[in-house]
Backbone as ProteinMPNN parsed JSONL, in Angstrom:
{"seq_chain_A": "RLIQLLLATGLSRLAQAKGAMLYGQSAQKGELISKAIGIIGGLREGLDLERGGEIAANLDRLYDYMVSRLFDANVSNEPEMLDEVHQLLSQIKAAWDAIGQ", "coords_chain_A": {"N_chain_A": [[15.107, 21.249, 53.501], [14.923, 21.439, 56.251], [17.154, 20.032, 57.224], [19.22, 21.612, 56.361], [18.804, 23.841, 57.956], [19.169, 22.741, 60.49], [21.845, 22.11, 60.279], [23.03, 24.671, 59.973], [22.27, 25.81, 62.444], [23.787, 24.158, 64.101], [26.37, 24.832, 63.35], [26.394, 27.482, 64.236], [26.139, 27.138, 66.963], [28.556, 25.817, 67.533], [30.359, 27.852, 66.923], [29.736, 29.716, 68.809], [30.21, 28.197, 71.122], [33.049, 27.925, 70.868], [33.816, 30.64, 71.274], [32.883, 30.944, 73.949], [34.618, 29.079, 75.086], [37.176, 30.299, 74.651], [36.997, 32.505, 76.2], [36.842, 31.498, 78.732], [34.388, 30.658, 79.821], [33.154, 28.246, 81.179], [30.666, 26.954, 81.912], [28.869, 27.843, 79.995], [30.134, 27.084, 77.65], [30.046, 24.275, 77.903], [27.268, 23.951, 77.773], [26.669, 24.844, 75.211], [28.187, 23.132, 73.587], [26.894, 20.826, 74.241], [24.375, 21.304, 73.089], [25.162, 21.366, 70.299], [25.982, 18.747, 70.057], [23.545, 17.44, 70.435], [22.149, 18.41, 68.156], [23.703, 17.191, 66.143], [23.184, 14.592, 66.803], [20.492, 14.451, 66.2], [20.576, 14.838, 63.43], [21.918, 12.488, 62.817], [20.116, 10.507, 63.628], [18.16, 10.954, 61.76], [19.083, 9.677, 59.509], [18.587, 7.286, 56.993], [19.503, 4.279, 57.141], [19.09, 1.856, 55.833], [18.004, 2.421, 53.249], [19.662, 4.421, 52.453], [22.172, 3.625, 51.786], [25.647, 3.608, 50.991], [26.31, 6.327, 51.384], [24.725, 7.137, 53.537], [25.683, 5.435, 55.508], [28.381, 6.372, 55.653], [27.95, 8.933, 56.497], [26.797, 8.501, 58.961], [28.951, 7.321, 60.405], [30.66, 9.547, 60.329], [29.232, 11.413, 61.713], [29.217, 10.248, 64.16], [31.955, 10.317, 64.782], [32.235, 13.119, 64.977], [30.777, 13.744, 67.241], [32.234, 12.463, 69.206], [34.658, 13.906, 69.038], [33.652, 16.366, 69.927], [32.975, 15.762, 72.585], [35.535, 15.303, 73.518], [36.717, 17.815, 73.116], [35.32, 19.359, 74.847], [36.152, 18.423, 77.317], [38.946, 18.794, 77.189], [39.373, 21.407, 76.487], [40.187, 22.317, 73.969], [40.274, 24.436, 71.364], [40.785, 23.798, 68.683], [39.661, 21.397, 68.126], [37.007, 21.909, 68.088], [36.97, 23.599, 65.815], [37.635, 21.716, 63.89], [35.34, 20.076, 63.786], [33.529, 21.977, 63.145], [34.418, 22.659, 60.578], [34.002, 20.229, 59.282], [31.141, 19.954, 59.442], [30.458, 22.263, 57.998], [31.251, 21.561, 55.446], [29.436, 19.484, 54.919], [27.055, 20.919, 55.002], [27.494, 22.743, 52.884], [27.34, 20.92, 50.732], [24.563, 20.079, 50.953], [23.471, 22.54, 50.459], [24.188, 22.947, 47.789], [22.727, 20.889, 46.573], [20.201, 21.938, 46.778], [20.223, 23.878, 44.947]], "CA_chain_A": [[15.452, 22.509, 54.129], [15.135, 21.259, 57.697], [18.576, 19.613, 57.457], [20.109, 22.784, 56.226], [18.589, 24.661, 59.164], [19.903, 22.096, 61.586], [23.342, 22.331, 60.026], [23.352, 26.107, 60.235], [22.215, 26.044, 63.875], [24.904, 23.456, 64.686], [27.559, 25.65, 63.095], [26.297, 28.654, 65.085], [26.421, 26.694, 68.383], [29.924, 25.538, 67.638], [31.127, 29.153, 66.979], [29.478, 30.262, 70.184], [31.025, 27.377, 72.071], [34.447, 28.357, 70.818], [33.964, 31.922, 72.036], [32.844, 30.729, 75.381], [35.882, 28.339, 75.537], [38.289, 31.206, 74.603], [36.761, 33.516, 77.333], [36.817, 30.841, 80.009], [33.087, 30.524, 80.276], [33.038, 26.788, 81.117], [29.305, 26.437, 81.911], [28.241, 28.211, 78.744], [30.79, 26.216, 76.693], [29.485, 22.945, 77.933], [25.872, 23.918, 77.29], [26.653, 25.043, 73.714], [28.657, 21.93, 73.014], [25.795, 19.868, 74.401], [23.42, 21.614, 71.993], [25.713, 20.93, 69.072], [25.857, 17.244, 70.046], [22.058, 17.109, 70.235], [21.876, 18.599, 66.733], [24.379, 16.141, 65.344], [22.459, 13.379, 67.068], [19.251, 14.505, 65.409], [20.926, 14.551, 62.037], [22.238, 11.051, 62.712], [18.914, 9.706, 63.808], [17.378, 11.14, 60.556], [19.618, 8.913, 58.409], [17.875, 5.958, 56.627], [20.709, 3.392, 56.776], [18.646, 0.741, 54.915], [17.838, 2.935, 51.876], [20.625, 5.458, 52.172], [23.328, 3.024, 51.186], [27.047, 3.986, 51.455], [26.377, 7.695, 51.829], [24.108, 7.193, 54.874], [26.642, 4.72, 56.383], [29.508, 7.189, 55.809], [27.536, 10.092, 57.36], [26.629, 7.943, 60.263], [30.35, 7.216, 60.978], [31.186, 10.909, 60.45], [28.508, 12.121, 62.815], [29.691, 9.587, 65.409], [33.302, 10.952, 65.031], [32.083, 14.516, 65.379], [30.272, 13.776, 68.654], [33.432, 12.063, 69.957], [35.518, 15.058, 69.058], [33.08, 17.442, 70.778], [33.172, 15.339, 73.969], [36.911, 15.507, 73.787], [36.886, 19.248, 73.103], [34.687, 19.866, 76.064], [37.052, 18.006, 78.453], [40.327, 19.165, 77.004], [39.343, 22.783, 76.121], [41.035, 22.564, 72.766], [39.407, 24.959, 70.284], [41.041, 23.209, 67.383], [38.728, 20.258, 67.925], [35.759, 22.575, 67.709], [37.203, 24.046, 64.515], [37.634, 20.522, 63.033], [33.972, 19.622, 63.62], [32.862, 23.104, 62.354], [34.84, 22.514, 59.145], [33.207, 19.047, 58.691], [29.709, 20.38, 59.285], [30.374, 23.211, 56.928], [31.3, 20.781, 54.136], [28.178, 18.888, 54.73], [26.057, 22.065, 54.769], [27.759, 23.147, 51.49], [26.782, 19.788, 49.89], [23.184, 20.253, 51.005], [23.127, 23.782, 49.765], [24.405, 22.7, 46.331], [21.6, 20.05, 46.153], [19.069, 22.812, 46.662], [20.357, 24.728, 43.695]], "C_chain_A": [[15.601, 22.361, 55.597], [16.561, 20.885, 58.081], [19.449, 20.828, 57.328], [19.978, 23.754, 57.465], [19.286, 24.002, 60.361], [21.385, 22.275, 61.52], [23.727, 23.724, 60.365], [23.259, 26.39, 61.764], [23.361, 25.337, 64.592], [26.202, 24.263, 64.521], [27.581, 26.907, 64.013], [26.651, 28.275, 66.539], [27.92, 26.34, 68.562], [30.795, 26.863, 67.731], [30.918, 29.803, 68.351], [30.197, 29.537, 71.217], [32.557, 27.738, 72.107], [34.689, 29.644, 71.476], [33.914, 31.785, 73.493], [34.192, 30.044, 75.926], [37.019, 29.365, 75.671], [38.142, 32.253, 75.742], [36.581, 32.859, 78.606], [35.457, 30.711, 80.587], [32.68, 29.031, 80.186], [31.565, 26.353, 81.025], [28.652, 26.686, 80.573], [28.846, 27.354, 77.62], [30.222, 24.82, 76.664], [28.026, 22.858, 77.514], [25.841, 23.995, 75.838], [27.117, 23.774, 73.022], [27.537, 20.817, 73.123], [24.697, 20.035, 73.308], [23.909, 21.135, 70.634], [25.679, 19.448, 68.976], [24.496, 16.741, 69.824], [21.64, 17.269, 68.749], [22.471, 17.536, 65.862], [23.678, 14.836, 65.574], [21.12, 13.359, 66.298], [19.516, 14.252, 63.891], [21.225, 13.046, 61.83], [21.039, 10.164, 62.754], [18.057, 9.848, 62.524], [17.879, 10.336, 59.343], [18.801, 7.641, 58.278], [19.016, 5.024, 56.233], [20.309, 2.291, 55.861], [18.55, 1.334, 53.482], [18.923, 3.9, 51.516], [21.992, 4.928, 51.658], [24.63, 3.51, 51.792], [27.095, 5.355, 51.957], [25.828, 7.769, 53.214], [25.086, 6.544, 55.898], [27.866, 5.66, 56.675], [29.097, 8.361, 56.694], [27.358, 9.648, 58.749], [27.936, 7.851, 61.027], [30.931, 8.628, 61.27], [30.493, 11.602, 61.616], [28.952, 11.5, 64.176], [31.078, 10.177, 65.788], [33.09, 12.319, 65.525], [31.648, 14.607, 66.838], [31.441, 13.37, 69.549], [34.381, 13.21, 70.097], [34.978, 16.125, 69.902], [33.158, 17.112, 72.249], [34.611, 15.618, 74.401], [37.251, 17.006, 73.923], [36.396, 19.898, 74.405], [35.592, 19.565, 77.329], [38.41, 18.685, 78.307], [40.442, 20.719, 76.773], [40.281, 23.145, 75.0], [40.156, 23.085, 71.614], [39.584, 24.41, 68.9], [40.044, 22.09, 67.129], [37.338, 20.804, 67.505], [35.856, 23.045, 66.211], [37.144, 22.846, 63.493], [36.172, 20.155, 62.789], [33.263, 20.691, 62.86], [33.223, 22.966, 60.885], [34.017, 21.258, 58.528], [31.762, 19.348, 58.484], [29.563, 21.388, 58.197], [30.424, 22.56, 55.558], [30.053, 20.097, 53.862], [27.072, 19.785, 54.33], [26.246, 22.479, 53.231], [27.207, 22.11, 50.473], [25.252, 19.918, 49.82], [22.736, 21.437, 50.216], [23.243, 23.632, 48.278], [23.252, 21.889, 45.752], [20.43, 20.902, 45.929], [19.058, 23.71, 45.512], [20.112, 24.017, 42.561]], "O_chain_A": [[16.372, 23.118, 56.187], [17.101, 21.336, 59.091], [20.347, 21.032, 58.145], [20.949, 24.369, 57.905], [19.929, 24.69, 61.154], [22.075, 22.541, 62.504], [24.742, 23.913, 61.036], [24.083, 27.129, 62.302], [23.866, 25.851, 65.59], [27.014, 24.354, 65.442], [28.636, 27.326, 64.49], [27.364, 29.0, 67.232], [28.475, 26.549, 69.641], [31.771, 26.954, 68.476], [31.841, 30.36, 68.944], [30.762, 30.145, 72.127], [33.203, 27.833, 73.151], [35.68, 29.782, 72.193], [34.713, 32.362, 74.231], [34.745, 30.375, 76.975], [37.754, 29.34, 76.658], [39.148, 32.816, 76.173], [36.195, 33.526, 79.566], [35.354, 30.653, 81.812], [31.976, 28.615, 79.266], [31.218, 25.51, 80.197], [27.944, 25.817, 80.063], [28.117, 26.938, 76.72], [29.95, 24.246, 75.61], [27.584, 21.845, 76.973], [25.057, 23.279, 75.216], [26.547, 23.366, 72.01], [27.318, 20.024, 72.208], [24.195, 19.074, 72.724], [23.132, 20.547, 69.882], [25.373, 18.912, 67.911], [24.278, 15.752, 69.124], [20.924, 16.448, 68.176], [21.821, 17.032, 64.946], [23.57, 14.029, 64.65], [20.704, 12.309, 65.809], [18.768, 13.55, 63.21], [20.841, 12.441, 60.829], [20.943, 9.184, 62.014], [17.289, 8.934, 62.224], [17.228, 10.297, 58.299], [18.389, 7.017, 59.255], [19.43, 5.011, 55.074], [21.169, 1.802, 55.128], [19.041, 0.679, 52.563], [19.096, 4.184, 50.331], [22.831, 5.687, 51.172], [24.694, 3.79, 52.989], [27.847, 5.615, 52.897], [26.437, 8.441, 54.046], [25.272, 7.055, 57.002], [28.325, 5.726, 57.815], [29.864, 8.742, 57.579], [27.741, 10.367, 59.671], [28.009, 8.267, 62.184], [31.584, 8.86, 62.288], [31.132, 12.299, 62.404], [29.035, 12.193, 65.189], [31.333, 10.489, 66.952], [33.757, 12.689, 66.491], [32.119, 15.472, 67.577], [31.586, 13.959, 70.62], [34.872, 13.467, 71.197], [35.759, 16.79, 70.583], [33.371, 17.991, 73.084], [34.864, 16.106, 75.503], [38.025, 17.377, 74.805], [36.988, 20.831, 74.946], [35.726, 20.386, 78.236], [38.959, 19.122, 79.319], [41.546, 21.255, 76.867], [41.043, 24.111, 75.057], [39.415, 22.334, 70.98], [38.703, 24.515, 68.046], [39.635, 21.881, 65.987], [36.63, 20.217, 66.687], [34.897, 22.885, 65.456], [36.65, 23.003, 62.376], [35.804, 19.939, 61.635], [32.453, 20.374, 61.99], [32.359, 23.154, 60.029], [33.466, 21.318, 57.429], [31.206, 19.021, 57.435], [28.552, 21.348, 57.496], [29.721, 22.966, 54.633], [29.589, 20.081, 52.722], [26.262, 19.481, 53.454], [25.29, 22.539, 52.457], [26.656, 22.499, 49.443], [24.693, 19.871, 48.724], [21.789, 21.386, 49.431], [22.41, 24.182, 47.557], [22.826, 22.122, 44.621], [19.683, 20.664, 44.98], [18.022, 24.252, 45.126], [20.181, 24.566, 41.461]]}, "name": "protein", "num_of_chains": 1, "seq": "RLIQLLLATGLSRLAQAKGAMLYGQSAQKGELISKAIGIIGGLREGLDLERGGEIAANLDRLYDYMVSRLFDANVSNEPEMLDEVHQLLSQIKAAWDAIGQ"}
């Protein structure tokens, strides 16, 4: 359940960051993107790469990619990059939600 909460919070921060980006609120955008990066970092740190096998390794690479895209989005002010990460996190959350059912 904790992972689902982290994912939901990350998605919320990304949506807020996009709004800040679209309204030219640079400081708030940067803060919200930083929070999303921190959440993704926490998810990444929680991976057990030894016991998680290929799934954990793939998630590790995906989380690394997401962080890279968020850094780029912050610098370039391209909301499409935020949308891309939002979609990836949404897919991961949907998978976790399905496991809970």
